[in-house]
PDB file of C-alpha atoms in Angstrom:
ATOM      1  CA  GLY A1466       5.856 -25.015  10.198  1.00  0.00           C
ATOM      2  CA  GLU A1467       7.898 -23.477   7.431  1.00  0.00           C
ATOM      3  CA  SER A1468       9.733 -20.302   8.386  1.00  0.00           C
ATOM      4  CA  VAL A1469       8.634 -16.996   6.981  1.00  0.00           C
ATOM      5  CA  GLY A1470      11.107 -14.566   5.579  1.00  0.00           C
ATOM      6  CA  LEU A1471      13.832 -17.000   4.498  1.00  0.00           C
ATOM      7  CA  HIS A1472      15.510 -14.346   2.356  1.00  0.00           C
ATOM      8  CA  LEU A1473      15.151 -11.414   4.714  1.00  0.00           C
ATOM      9  CA  PRO A1474      18.069  -9.365   6.014  1.00  0.00           C
ATOM     10  CA  THR A1475      19.326 -10.851   9.257  1.00  0.00           C
ATOM     11  CA  LEU A1476      20.609  -9.201  12.392  1.00  0.00           C
ATOM     12  CA  SER A1477      22.707 -11.541  14.521  1.00  0.00           C
ATOM     13  CA  VAL A1478      23.326 -10.647  18.157  1.00  0.00           C
ATOM     14  CA  GLN A1479      24.735 -12.297  21.243  1.00  0.00           C
ATOM     15  CA  GLU A1480      22.376 -13.110  24.072  1.00  0.00           C
ATOM     16  CA  GLY A1481      22.383 -10.236  26.531  1.00  0.00           C
ATOM     17  CA  ASP A1482      23.378  -7.597  23.997  1.00  0.00           C
ATOM     18  CA  ASN A1483      21.082  -4.822  22.872  1.00  0.00           C
ATOM     19  CA  SER A1484      19.500  -5.083  19.419  1.00  0.00           C
ATOM     20  CA  ILE A1485      18.533  -2.276  17.089  1.00  0.00           C
ATOM     21  CA  ILE A1486      16.271  -2.986  14.130  1.00  0.00           C
ATOM     22  CA  ASN A1487      15.762  -0.210  11.622  1.00  0.00           C
ATOM     23  CA  CYS A1488      12.969   0.627   9.243  1.00  0.00           C
ATOM     24  CA  ALA A1489      12.468   3.346   6.656  1.00  0.00           C
ATOM     25  CA  TYR A1490       8.922   4.366   5.842  1.00  0.00           C
ATOM     26  CA  SER A1491       7.712   6.001   2.706  1.00  0.00           C
ATOM     27  CA  ASN A1492       4.836   8.348   3.407  1.00  0.00           C
ATOM     28  CA  SER A1493       5.308  11.537   5.388  1.00  0.00           C
ATOM     29  CA  ALA A1494       1.530  11.642   5.955  1.00  0.00           C
ATOM     30  CA  SER A1495       1.547   8.395   7.958  1.00  0.00           C
ATOM     31  CA  ASP A1496       0.481   9.187  11.512  1.00  0.00           C
ATOM     32  CA  TYR A1497       0.896   5.930  13.345  1.00  0.00           C
ATOM     33  CA  PHE A1498       3.537   3.220  13.402  1.00  0.00           C
ATOM     34  CA  ILE A1499       3.667  -0.257  14.854  1.00  0.00           C
ATOM     35  CA  TRP A1500       6.279  -2.928  15.363  1.00  0.00           C
ATOM     36  CA  TYR A1501       5.235  -6.555  15.076  1.00  0.00           C
ATOM     37  CA  LYS A1502       7.126  -9.739  15.928  1.00  0.00           C
ATOM     38  CA  GLN A1503       6.470 -12.886  13.933  1.00  0.00           C
ATOM     39  CA  GLU A1504       7.715 -16.268  15.067  1.00  0.00           C
ATOM     40  CA  SER A1505       7.857 -19.192  12.690  1.00  0.00           C
ATOM     41  CA  GLY A1506       4.421 -20.586  11.904  1.00  0.00           C
ATOM     42  CA  LYS A1507       2.564 -17.867  13.797  1.00  0.00           C
ATOM     43  CA  GLY A1508       0.794 -14.644  12.992  1.00  0.00           C
ATOM     44  CA  PRO A1509       2.408 -11.273  13.751  1.00  0.00           C
ATOM     45  CA  GLN A1510       2.285 -10.229  17.389  1.00  0.00           C
ATOM     46  CA  PHE A1511       1.976  -6.581  18.437  1.00  0.00           C
ATOM     47  CA  ILE A1512       5.052  -5.275  20.281  1.00  0.00           C
ATOM     48  CA  ILE A1513       4.843  -1.514  20.548  1.00  0.00           C
ATOM     49  CA  ASP A1514       3.374   1.464  18.723  1.00  0.00           C
ATOM     50  CA  ILE A1515       4.059   5.172  18.397  1.00  0.00           C
ATOM     51  CA  ARG A1516       2.107   8.115  17.049  1.00  0.00           C
ATOM     52  CA  SER A1517       3.635  10.745  14.828  1.00  0.00           C
ATOM     53  CA  ASN A1518       3.438  13.420  17.534  1.00  0.00           C
ATOM     54  CA  MET A1519       6.010  11.496  19.563  1.00  0.00           C
ATOM     55  CA  ASP A1520       9.639  10.662  18.911  1.00  0.00           C
ATOM     56  CA  LYS A1521      10.196   7.987  21.538  1.00  0.00           C
ATOM     57  CA  ARG A1522       8.151   5.450  23.397  1.00  0.00           C
ATOM     58  CA  GLN A1523       9.290   2.786  25.829  1.00  0.00           C
ATOM     59  CA  GLY A1524       7.844  -0.545  26.773  1.00  0.00           C
ATOM     60  CA  GLN A1525       9.152  -3.494  28.652  1.00  0.00           C
ATOM     61  CA  ARG A1526      12.696  -4.047  27.293  1.00  0.00           C
ATOM     62  CA  VAL A1527      11.707  -2.347  24.031  1.00  0.00           C
ATOM     63  CA  THR A1528      11.966   1.231  22.837  1.00  0.00           C
ATOM     64  CA  VAL A1529      10.720   2.676  19.565  1.00  0.00           C
ATOM     65  CA  LEU A1530      12.301   5.798  18.114  1.00  0.00           C
ATOM     66  CA  LEU A1531      10.703   7.862  15.364  1.00  0.00           C
ATOM     67  CA  ASN A1532      12.609  10.366  13.237  1.00  0.00           C
ATOM     68  CA  LYS A1533      10.083  12.093  11.010  1.00  0.00           C
ATOM     69  CA  THR A1534      12.710  14.269   9.351  1.00  0.00           C
ATOM     70  CA  VAL A1535      14.306  11.287   7.632  1.00  0.00           C
ATOM     71  CA  LYS A1536      11.256   8.997   7.846  1.00  0.00           C
ATOM     72  CA  HIS A1537      13.034   6.439   9.962  1.00  0.00           C
ATOM     73  CA  LEU A1538      11.786   4.141  12.679  1.00  0.00           C
ATOM     74  CA  SER A1539      13.832   1.906  14.953  1.00  0.00           C
ATOM     75  CA  LEU A1540      13.133  -0.776  17.512  1.00  0.00           C
ATOM     76  CA  GLN A1541      15.589  -1.249  20.331  1.00  0.00           C
ATOM     77  CA  ILE A1542      15.497  -4.451  22.367  1.00  0.00           C
ATOM     78  CA  ALA A1543      17.458  -4.410  25.612  1.00  0.00           C
ATOM     79  CA  ALA A1544      19.231  -7.507  26.908  1.00  0.00           C
ATOM     80  CA  THR A1545      18.206  -9.630  23.945  1.00  0.00           C
ATOM     81  CA  GLN A1546      17.068 -13.138  24.808  1.00  0.00           C
ATOM     82  CA  PRO A1547      16.791 -16.329  22.730  1.00  0.00           C
ATOM     83  CA  GLY A1548      13.002 -15.908  22.813  1.00  0.00           C
ATOM     84  CA  ASP A1549      13.390 -12.662  20.901  1.00  0.00           C
ATOM     85  CA  SER A1550      14.505 -14.587  17.811  1.00  0.00           C
ATOM     86  CA  ALA A1551      11.878 -13.874  15.157  1.00  0.00           C
ATOM     87  CA  VAL A1552      11.123 -11.719  12.135  1.00  0.00           C
ATOM     88  CA  TYR A1553      10.315  -8.119  13.026  1.00  0.00           C
ATOM     89  CA  PHE A1554       8.087  -5.937  10.849  1.00  0.00           C
ATOM     90  CA  CYS A1555       7.459  -2.249  11.035  1.00  0.00           C
ATOM     91  CA  ALA A1556       4.148  -0.942   9.742  1.00  0.00           C
ATOM     92  CA  GLU A1557       2.809   2.524   8.978  1.00  0.00           C
ATOM     93  CA  ARG A1558      -0.868   3.393   8.972  1.00  0.00           C
ATOM     94  CA  ARG A1559      -2.453   5.060   5.982  1.00  0.00           C
ATOM     95  CA  TYR A1560      -6.251   5.437   5.765  1.00  0.00           C
ATOM     96  CA  ASN A1561      -6.997   2.511   8.103  1.00  0.00           C
ATOM     97  CA  LYS A1562      -4.568   0.217   6.288  1.00  0.00           C
ATOM     98  CA  LEU A1563      -1.284  -0.978   7.668  1.00  0.00           C
ATOM     99  CA  ILE A1564       1.543  -0.903   5.142  1.00  0.00           C
ATOM    100  CA  PHE A1565       4.193  -3.361   6.227  1.00  0.00           C
ATOM    101  CA  GLY A1566       7.905  -3.265   5.613  1.00  0.00           C
ATOM    102  CA  ALA A1567       9.730  -6.324   4.313  1.00  0.00           C
ATOM    103  CA  GLY A1568      10.907  -7.450   7.752  1.00  0.00           C
ATOM    104  CA  THR A1569      14.195  -8.179   9.481  1.00  0.00           C
ATOM    105  CA  ARG A1570      15.157 -11.515  10.962  1.00  0.00           C
ATOM    106  CA  LEU A1571      16.699 -11.308  14.436  1.00  0.00           C
ATOM    107  CA  ALA A1572      18.919 -14.252  15.338  1.00  0.00           C
ATOM    108  CA  VAL A1573      20.064 -14.459  18.961  1.00  0.00           C
ATOM    109  CA  HIS A1574      23.111 -16.575  19.682  1.00  0.00           C
ATOM    110  CA  PRO A1575      24.037 -17.921  23.129  1.00  0.00           C
TER     111      PRO A1575
ATOM    112  CA  GLY B 954     -11.469 -18.114  22.366  1.00  0.00           C
ATOM    113  CA  ALA B 955      -9.360 -15.168  23.410  1.00  0.00           C
ATOM    114  CA  GLY B 956      -7.657 -14.518  20.101  1.00  0.00           C
ATOM    115  CA  VAL B 957      -8.274 -14.491  16.371  1.00  0.00           C
ATOM    116  CA  SER B 958      -8.690 -17.987  14.973  1.00  0.00           C
ATOM    117  CA  GLN B 959      -8.374 -19.162  11.396  1.00  0.00           C
ATOM    118  CA  SER B 960      -9.200 -22.386   9.647  1.00  0.00           C
ATOM    119  CA  PRO B 961      -7.904 -24.501   8.126  1.00  0.00           C
ATOM    120  CA  SER B 962      -4.327 -24.057   9.282  1.00  0.00           C
ATOM    121  CA  ASN B 963      -3.084 -25.662   6.090  1.00  0.00           C
ATOM    122  CA  LYS B 964      -4.781 -26.135   2.740  1.00  0.00           C
ATOM    123  CA  VAL B 965      -3.378 -27.938  -0.275  1.00  0.00           C
ATOM    124  CA  THR B 966      -5.370 -27.669  -3.464  1.00  0.00           C
ATOM    125  CA  GLU B 967      -5.007 -28.254  -7.166  1.00  0.00           C
ATOM    126  CA  LYS B 968      -4.724 -25.458  -9.685  1.00  0.00           C
ATOM    127  CA  GLY B 969      -8.156 -24.372 -10.868  1.00  0.00           C
ATOM    128  CA  LYS B 970     -10.040 -25.384  -7.726  1.00  0.00           C
ATOM    129  CA  ASP B 971     -11.861 -22.932  -5.456  1.00  0.00           C
ATOM    130  CA  VAL B 972     -10.901 -22.533  -1.791  1.00  0.00           C
ATOM    131  CA  GLU B 973     -12.524 -20.916   1.225  1.00  0.00           C
ATOM    132  CA  LEU B 974     -10.570 -19.628   4.193  1.00  0.00           C
ATOM    133  CA  ARG B 975     -12.284 -18.754   7.448  1.00  0.00           C
ATOM    134  CA  CYS B 976     -11.541 -16.161  10.111  1.00  0.00           C
ATOM    135  CA  ASP B 977     -13.125 -15.802  13.552  1.00  0.00           C
ATOM    136  CA  PRO B 978     -12.178 -12.399  14.978  1.00  0.00           C
ATOM    137  CA  ILE B 979     -11.895 -11.507  18.629  1.00  0.00           C
ATOM    138  CA  SER B 980     -15.373 -11.201  20.110  1.00  0.00           C
ATOM    139  CA  GLY B 981     -16.582  -7.610  19.988  1.00  0.00           C
ATOM    140  CA  HIS B 982     -14.037  -6.426  17.432  1.00  0.00           C
ATOM    141  CA  THR B 983     -15.745  -4.490  14.669  1.00  0.00           C
ATOM    142  CA  ALA B 984     -12.855  -4.226  12.216  1.00  0.00           C
ATOM    143  CA  LEU B 985     -11.512  -7.220  10.306  1.00  0.00           C
ATOM    144  CA  TYR B 986      -8.623  -7.361   7.854  1.00  0.00           C
ATOM    145  CA  TRP B 987      -7.212  -9.940   5.465  1.00  0.00           C
ATOM    146  CA  TYR B 988      -3.548  -9.968   4.439  1.00  0.00           C
ATOM    147  CA  ARG B 989      -1.422 -12.211   2.269  1.00  0.00           C
ATOM    148  CA  GLN B 990       2.152 -13.116   3.082  1.00  0.00           C
ATOM    149  CA  SER B 991       4.266 -14.761   0.420  1.00  0.00           C
ATOM    150  CA  LEU B 992       7.498 -16.526   1.346  1.00  0.00           C
ATOM    151  CA  GLY B 993      10.201 -14.025   2.180  1.00  0.00           C
ATOM    152  CA  GLN B 994       7.850 -11.091   1.879  1.00  0.00           C
ATOM    153  CA  GLY B 995       6.039  -8.668   4.113  1.00  0.00           C
ATOM    154  CA  LEU B 996       2.284  -8.560   4.531  1.00  0.00           C
ATOM    155  CA  GLU B 997       0.148  -7.468   1.601  1.00  0.00           C
ATOM    156  CA  PHE B 998      -3.209  -5.853   2.446  1.00  0.00           C
ATOM    157  CA  LEU B 999      -6.197  -7.510   0.753  1.00  0.00           C
ATOM    158  CA  ILE B1000      -9.481  -6.289   2.232  1.00  0.00           C
ATOM    159  CA  TYR B1001     -10.879  -4.440   5.263  1.00  0.00           C
ATOM    160  CA  PHE B1002     -14.313  -4.658   6.910  1.00  0.00           C
ATOM    161  CA  GLN B1003     -15.503  -2.079   9.461  1.00  0.00           C
ATOM    162  CA  GLY B1004     -18.894  -2.596  11.044  1.00  0.00           C
ATOM    163  CA  ASN B1005     -21.718  -2.305   8.546  1.00  0.00           C
ATOM    164  CA  SER B1006     -19.790  -0.088   6.146  1.00  0.00           C
ATOM    165  CA  ALA B1007     -18.954  -1.196   2.622  1.00  0.00           C
ATOM    166  CA  PRO B1008     -15.643  -3.101   2.701  1.00  0.00           C
ATOM    167  CA  ASP B1009     -12.428  -1.640   1.344  1.00  0.00           C
ATOM    168  CA  LYS B1010     -11.513  -4.119  -1.368  1.00  0.00           C
ATOM    169  CA  SER B1011      -8.698  -2.099  -2.868  1.00  0.00           C
ATOM    170  CA  GLY B1012      -6.048  -4.714  -2.096  1.00  0.00           C
ATOM    171  CA  LEU B1013      -7.665  -7.708  -3.764  1.00  0.00           C
ATOM    172  CA  PRO B1014      -5.281  -8.770  -6.555  1.00  0.00           C
ATOM    173  CA  SER B1015      -7.902 -10.002  -9.014  1.00  0.00           C
ATOM    174  CA  ASP B1016     -11.604 -10.714  -9.382  1.00  0.00           C
ATOM    175  CA  ARG B1017     -10.902 -14.324  -8.434  1.00  0.00           C
ATOM    176  CA  PHE B1018     -10.600 -13.094  -4.837  1.00  0.00           C
ATOM    177  CA  SER B1019     -13.633 -12.170  -2.764  1.00  0.00           C
ATOM    178  CA  ALA B1020     -14.518 -11.953   0.901  1.00  0.00           C
ATOM    179  CA  GLU B1021     -17.609 -11.596   2.992  1.00  0.00           C
ATOM    180  CA  ARG B1022     -18.335 -11.021   6.623  1.00  0.00           C
ATOM    181  CA  THR B1023     -21.564 -12.436   7.955  1.00  0.00           C
ATOM    182  CA  GLY B1024     -23.329 -10.924  10.949  1.00  0.00           C
ATOM    183  CA  GLY B1025     -20.429  -8.579  11.582  1.00  0.00           C
ATOM    184  CA  SER B1026     -18.312 -11.430  12.924  1.00  0.00           C
ATOM    185  CA  VAL B1027     -16.970 -14.420  10.973  1.00  0.00           C
ATOM    186  CA  SER B1028     -15.348 -13.733   7.616  1.00  0.00           C
ATOM    187  CA  THR B1029     -14.654 -15.995   4.656  1.00  0.00           C
ATOM    188  CA  LEU B1030     -12.037 -15.298   1.990  1.00  0.00           C
ATOM    189  CA  THR B1031     -12.766 -17.146  -1.251  1.00  0.00           C
ATOM    190  CA  ILE B1032     -10.274 -17.706  -4.041  1.00  0.00           C
ATOM    191  CA  GLN B1033     -11.751 -19.027  -7.252  1.00  0.00           C
ATOM    192  CA  ARG B1034      -9.839 -20.943  -9.908  1.00  0.00           C
ATOM    193  CA  THR B1035      -6.683 -20.968  -7.814  1.00  0.00           C
ATOM    194  CA  GLN B1036      -3.309 -20.411  -9.455  1.00  0.00           C
ATOM    195  CA  GLN B1037       0.144 -21.418  -8.241  1.00  0.00           C
ATOM    196  CA  GLU B1038       0.997 -17.796  -7.524  1.00  0.00           C
ATOM    197  CA  ASP B1039      -1.835 -17.758  -4.965  1.00  0.00           C
ATOM    198  CA  SER B1040       0.292 -19.977  -2.716  1.00  0.00           C
ATOM    199  CA  ALA B1041       0.969 -17.983   0.439  1.00  0.00           C
ATOM    200  CA  VAL B1042      -0.008 -17.602   4.069  1.00  0.00           C
ATOM    201  CA  TYR B1043      -3.310 -15.774   4.423  1.00  0.00           C
ATOM    202  CA  LEU B1044      -3.571 -13.823   7.657  1.00  0.00           C
ATOM    203  CA  CYS B1045      -6.625 -12.346   9.289  1.00  0.00           C
ATOM    204  CA  ALA B1046      -6.557  -9.573  11.895  1.00  0.00           C
ATOM    205  CA  SER B1047      -9.189  -7.749  13.928  1.00  0.00           C
ATOM    206  CA  SER B1048      -9.308  -4.560  15.955  1.00  0.00           C
ATOM    207  CA  SER B1049     -11.833  -3.046  18.323  1.00  0.00           C
ATOM    208  CA  LEU B1050     -14.053  -0.040  17.768  1.00  0.00           C
ATOM    209  CA  THR B1051     -12.224   1.929  20.408  1.00  0.00           C
ATOM    210  CA  SER B1052      -8.780   0.999  19.193  1.00  0.00           C
ATOM    211  CA  THR B1053      -8.881   0.709  15.444  1.00  0.00           C
ATOM    212  CA  ASP B1054      -5.147   1.013  15.294  1.00  0.00           C
ATOM    213  CA  THR B1055      -3.897  -2.104  17.044  1.00  0.00           C
ATOM    214  CA  GLN B1056      -4.599  -5.141  14.924  1.00  0.00           C
ATOM    215  CA  TYR B1057      -4.440  -8.578  16.465  1.00  0.00           C
ATOM    216  CA  PHE B1058      -3.519 -11.354  14.076  1.00  0.00           C
ATOM    217  CA  GLY B1059      -4.572 -14.947  13.772  1.00  0.00           C
ATOM    218  CA  PRO B1060      -2.087 -17.757  13.076  1.00  0.00           C
ATOM    219  CA  GLY B1061      -2.830 -17.758   9.355  1.00  0.00           C
ATOM    220  CA  THR B1062      -3.808 -20.336   6.761  1.00  0.00           C
ATOM    221  CA  ARG B1063      -0.998 -21.708   4.620  1.00  0.00           C
ATOM    222  CA  LEU B1064      -2.339 -22.260   1.109  1.00  0.00           C
ATOM    223  CA  THR B1065      -0.410 -24.406  -1.331  1.00  0.00           C
ATOM    224  CA  VAL B1066      -1.635 -24.627  -4.918  1.00  0.00           C
ATOM    225  CA  LEU B1067      -0.142 -27.546  -6.830  1.00  0.00           C
TER     226      LEU B1067
END
């Protein structure tokens, strides 16, 4: 299917390197944040989440960092693999709605 | 099935025609959401259903858009008198009563209005 996010900012990394994808959110009242991965032709897939009372959470090969002072969220992917190539969206929750960022395309090169 | 399903996967229609898009949420999930994703854009919230409560329609872009959820399960998004700017991928997501935060998405319906 047609790719989503053809005009999105792109982060290019070498296979095996660590990737850091950044996101700025807008509302200091948002209490919950999620990172989604979207591959071409598919719906977004949940990766990891974090609540506002935390500043770091780790999953398998992924870590999310939350800096509430500057309203910044980041997703770190360790040992990036070709299968990690996708568009990554951060989302903040406000009143049961998820407000999504514009997305970042991650391109992994061998 | 184990996940959220949507049909059709692709829909091509002519300007002015009505279309219906279907979403089957994960069994047992009480919350259902519709989003729109235009090319090169993030996801735009359209509407949210939670159990038997009145839906949150605050994201619907015009009165040509409507949605219903029958029996607390399947949902249909209807777009009347389609316009070219309605062309997008329409995504449905559901979440469970005990975990209203994590939304699980379907594959989407790609709508093209000629």
